[in-house]
XYZ file of C-alpha atoms in Angstrom:
184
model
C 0.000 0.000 0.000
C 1.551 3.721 -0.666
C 1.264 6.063 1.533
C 1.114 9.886 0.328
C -2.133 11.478 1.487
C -0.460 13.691 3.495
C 0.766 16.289 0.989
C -3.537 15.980 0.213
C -5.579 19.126 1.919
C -8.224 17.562 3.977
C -10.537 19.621 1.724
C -9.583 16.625 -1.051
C -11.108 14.008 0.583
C -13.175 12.152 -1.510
C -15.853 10.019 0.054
C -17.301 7.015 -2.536
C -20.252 5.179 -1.970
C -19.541 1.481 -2.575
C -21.954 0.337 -5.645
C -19.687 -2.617 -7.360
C -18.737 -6.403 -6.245
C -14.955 -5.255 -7.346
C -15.387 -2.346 -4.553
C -16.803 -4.876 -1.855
C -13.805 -7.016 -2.841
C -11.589 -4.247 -2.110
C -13.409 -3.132 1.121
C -12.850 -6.801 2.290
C -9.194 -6.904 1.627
C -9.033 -3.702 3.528
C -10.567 -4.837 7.169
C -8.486 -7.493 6.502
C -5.484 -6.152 5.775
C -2.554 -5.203 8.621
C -3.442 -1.371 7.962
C -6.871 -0.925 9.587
C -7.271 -2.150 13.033
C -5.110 -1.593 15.722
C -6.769 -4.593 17.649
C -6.637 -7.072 15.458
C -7.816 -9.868 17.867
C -11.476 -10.195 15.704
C -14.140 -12.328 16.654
C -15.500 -15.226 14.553
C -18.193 -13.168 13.648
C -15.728 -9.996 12.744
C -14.011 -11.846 10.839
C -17.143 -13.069 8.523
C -18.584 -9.734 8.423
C -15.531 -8.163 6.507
C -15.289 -11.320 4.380
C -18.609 -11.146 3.281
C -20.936 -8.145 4.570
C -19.554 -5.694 2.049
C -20.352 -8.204 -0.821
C -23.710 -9.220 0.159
C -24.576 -5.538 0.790
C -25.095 -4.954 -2.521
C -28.299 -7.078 -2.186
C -29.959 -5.368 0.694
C -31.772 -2.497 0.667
C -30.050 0.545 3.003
C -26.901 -1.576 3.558
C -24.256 1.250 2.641
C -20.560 1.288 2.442
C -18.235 4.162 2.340
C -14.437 4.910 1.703
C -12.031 7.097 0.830
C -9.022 6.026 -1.535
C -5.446 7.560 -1.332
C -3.943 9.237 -4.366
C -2.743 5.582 -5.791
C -6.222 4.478 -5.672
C -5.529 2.644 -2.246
C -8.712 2.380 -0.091
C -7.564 4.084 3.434
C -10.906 4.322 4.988
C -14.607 2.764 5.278
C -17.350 3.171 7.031
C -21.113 1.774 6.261
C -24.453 1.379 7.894
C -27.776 -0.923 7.619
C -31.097 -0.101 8.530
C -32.517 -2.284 11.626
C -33.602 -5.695 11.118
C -37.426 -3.941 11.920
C -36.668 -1.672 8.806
C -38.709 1.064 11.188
C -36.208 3.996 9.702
C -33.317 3.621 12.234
C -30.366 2.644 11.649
C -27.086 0.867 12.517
C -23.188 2.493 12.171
C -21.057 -0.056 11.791
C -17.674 -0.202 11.088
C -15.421 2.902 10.578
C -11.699 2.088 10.320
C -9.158 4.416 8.557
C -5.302 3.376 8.054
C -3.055 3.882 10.280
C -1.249 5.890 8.192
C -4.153 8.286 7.417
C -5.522 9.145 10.668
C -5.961 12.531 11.990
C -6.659 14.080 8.201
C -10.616 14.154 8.499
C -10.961 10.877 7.009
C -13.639 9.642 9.859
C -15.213 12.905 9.782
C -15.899 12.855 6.072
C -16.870 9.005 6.248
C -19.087 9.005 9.278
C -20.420 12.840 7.213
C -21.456 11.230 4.123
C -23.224 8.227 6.610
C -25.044 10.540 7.893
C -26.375 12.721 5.446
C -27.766 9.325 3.705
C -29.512 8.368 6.344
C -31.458 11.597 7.302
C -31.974 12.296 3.367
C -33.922 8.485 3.547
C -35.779 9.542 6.457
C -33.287 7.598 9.382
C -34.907 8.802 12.629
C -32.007 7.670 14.867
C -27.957 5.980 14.396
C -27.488 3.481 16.592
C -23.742 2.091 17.086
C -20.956 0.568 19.371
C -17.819 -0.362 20.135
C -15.213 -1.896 22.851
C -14.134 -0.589 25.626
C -10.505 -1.585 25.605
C -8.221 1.382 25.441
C -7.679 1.072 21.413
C -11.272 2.787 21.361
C -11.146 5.267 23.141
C -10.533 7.478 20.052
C -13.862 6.489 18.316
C -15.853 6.694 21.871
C -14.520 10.312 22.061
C -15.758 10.537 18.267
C -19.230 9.586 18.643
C -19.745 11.806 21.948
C -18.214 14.632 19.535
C -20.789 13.952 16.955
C -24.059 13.934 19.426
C -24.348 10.535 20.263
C -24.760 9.428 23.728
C -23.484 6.371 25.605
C -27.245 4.251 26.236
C -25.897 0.789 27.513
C -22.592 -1.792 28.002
C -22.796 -5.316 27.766
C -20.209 -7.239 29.728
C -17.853 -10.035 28.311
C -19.344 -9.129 24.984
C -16.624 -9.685 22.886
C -14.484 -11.836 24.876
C -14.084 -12.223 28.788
C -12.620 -9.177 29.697
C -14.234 -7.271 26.314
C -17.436 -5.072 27.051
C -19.135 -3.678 24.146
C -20.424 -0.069 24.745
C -23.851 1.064 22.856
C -24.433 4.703 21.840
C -27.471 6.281 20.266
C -28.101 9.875 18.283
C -31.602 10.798 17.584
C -31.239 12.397 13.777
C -32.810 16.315 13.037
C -36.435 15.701 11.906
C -36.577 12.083 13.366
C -40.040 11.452 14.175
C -41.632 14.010 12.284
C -42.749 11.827 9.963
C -42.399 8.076 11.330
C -45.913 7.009 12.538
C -46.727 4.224 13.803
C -49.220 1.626 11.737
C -53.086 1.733 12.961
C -54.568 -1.564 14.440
């Protein structure tokens, strides 16, 4: 992977929305690769998400993926989202990972920006997302409480003994306004 984005003004960040099985290919190899997380101790289930969520995405209706590519064409960071398994207008964050190499140059902001403006242009009426609490995530906790969300619940031993994950919630501008519940 080259680097290089740094001579870039964070004004040239260029978010894509995924729409192709070679992108989702790409998006795999990515999550995968030794550049995005800096705990890379993934679950079972990780692990099948990012090598076949992005893929299969393509198939489901408000399953998005985002990311940002380098000047070499070198994905550096993705984010995407799904609507709940209720399809009731809110929706899940889900991953956002940017290269190591590429952090602290508005990549997340621009990703987790072009998330959200999709989901409030379809109507979301609230992001709901997570994380760990090991040290490593700090950074994204500090993120999502700088974006609006708040913390709403932890589940202990989550991930693995030891491993809580940490739920946060952001009610969206206009959520509710027109989300009605069905009659009888």
């Amino acid at each position: 992977m080259s680097i290089g984005y740094a001579e870039q003004s964070k004004n040239d960040i260029r978010v894509v929305q995924m729409k192709s099985e070679e992108e989702a290919r790409r998006i795999s190899a990515f999550f995968l690769s030794e550049w995005s997380f800096d705990d890379a101790r993934h679950t079972p289930g990780e692990l099948d998400h990012f090598r076949h969520a992005p893929l299969a995405s393509l198939q489901q209706r408000h399953h998005m993926y985002w990311y940002v590519e380098n000047g070499a064409g070198d994905i550096v960071g993705v984010t995407s989202c799904k609507e709940n398994e209720h399809q009731t207008d809110g929706y899940l964050w889900d991953y956002l990972v940017v290269h190591r190499e590429y952090r602290r140059y508005g990549v997340a902001r621009q990703l987790y920006s072009a998330l959200e403006q999709y989901v409030i242009s379809i109507g979301g009426r609230y992001l709901l997302t997570y994380t760990c609490d090991l040290p490593e995530y700090v950074p994204i906790q500090n993120m999502f409480v700088r974006n609006g969300f708040r913390q709403i619940g932890r589940y202990p031993d989550f991930y693995y003994d030891g491993e809580d994950r940490l739920a946060y919630y952001k009610k969206l501008p206009g959520a509710g306004e027109s989300a009605a519940k069905p009659g009888p």
